Amino acid sequence: MTVDQAAQDTATSPVGERATPDALDSLGRWTLRPGVSVTVLPHGVHLRGWITSVTLEGGAGLPVLWGRLAEALAGDGGAE
């Protein structure tokens, strides 16, 4: 779902609190597979696995997003 497709009443409550859970909360017990390594690029990230790799580029915020995902996938779900 894109931001444009989200219903207006689910985006935020009148006082600015989230009406829906953070997307990272839905990761549950997902973890990165052993052997996955990441190189942070100026405007993206490069992920390498056992048999494949992918480079994601798009903006300076992508490495920040990866940092949040990596924290959530670190094994404890990013629990504080």
Short mmCIF file of C-alpha atoms in Angstrom, two decimals, residues 32-74:
data_model
loop_
_atom_site.label_atom_id
_atom_site.label_comp_id
_atom_site.label_asym_id
_atom_site.label_seq_id
_atom_site.Cartn_x
_atom_site.Cartn_y
_atom_site.Cartn_z
CA LEU A 32 18.50 -11.89 8.46
CA ARG A 33 19.97 -15.15 7.24
CA PRO A 34 23.52 -15.92 8.31
CA GLY A 35 25.98 -14.84 5.65
CA VAL A 36 24.08 -11.74 4.55
CA SER A 37 26.33 -8.71 4.52
CA VAL A 38 25.54 -5.10 3.77
CA THR A 39 27.52 -2.15 2.48
CA VAL A 40 25.95 1.24 3.12
CA LEU A 41 26.26 3.55 0.11
CA PRO A 42 25.78 7.35 0.05
CA HIS A 43 22.27 6.96 -1.42
CA GLY A 44 21.45 3.32 -0.84
CA VAL A 45 22.61 -0.08 0.36
CA HIS A 46 24.21 -3.12 -1.28
CA LEU A 47 23.18 -6.51 0.13
CA ARG A 48 25.11 -9.72 -0.54
CA GLY A 49 23.99 -13.24 0.18
CA TRP A 50 25.33 -16.69 -0.62
CA ILE A 51 24.36 -16.74 -4.30
CA THR A 52 22.99 -13.31 -5.14
CA SER A 53 23.31 -9.62 -4.43
CA VAL A 54 21.20 -6.52 -4.89
CA THR A 55 21.87 -2.79 -4.78
CA LEU A 56 19.06 -0.50 -3.65
CA GLU A 57 19.52 3.18 -4.48
CA GLY A 58 17.10 6.03 -4.10
CA GLY A 59 18.11 8.70 -1.65
CA ALA A 60 19.99 9.63 1.47
CA GLY A 61 17.16 8.24 3.64
CA LEU A 62 17.59 4.69 2.37
CA PRO A 63 20.63 3.91 4.57
CA VAL A 64 18.66 5.23 7.56
CA LEU A 65 15.74 2.98 6.66
CA TRP A 66 18.12 0.04 6.32
CA GLY A 67 19.52 0.82 9.78
CA ARG A 68 16.04 0.56 11.28
CA LEU A 69 15.31 -2.66 9.42
CA ALA A 70 18.66 -4.19 10.39
CA GLU A 71 18.00 -3.35 14.04
CA ALA A 72 14.56 -4.94 13.87
CA LEU A 73 15.96 -8.03 12.12
CA ALA A 74 18.93 -8.38 14.48
#
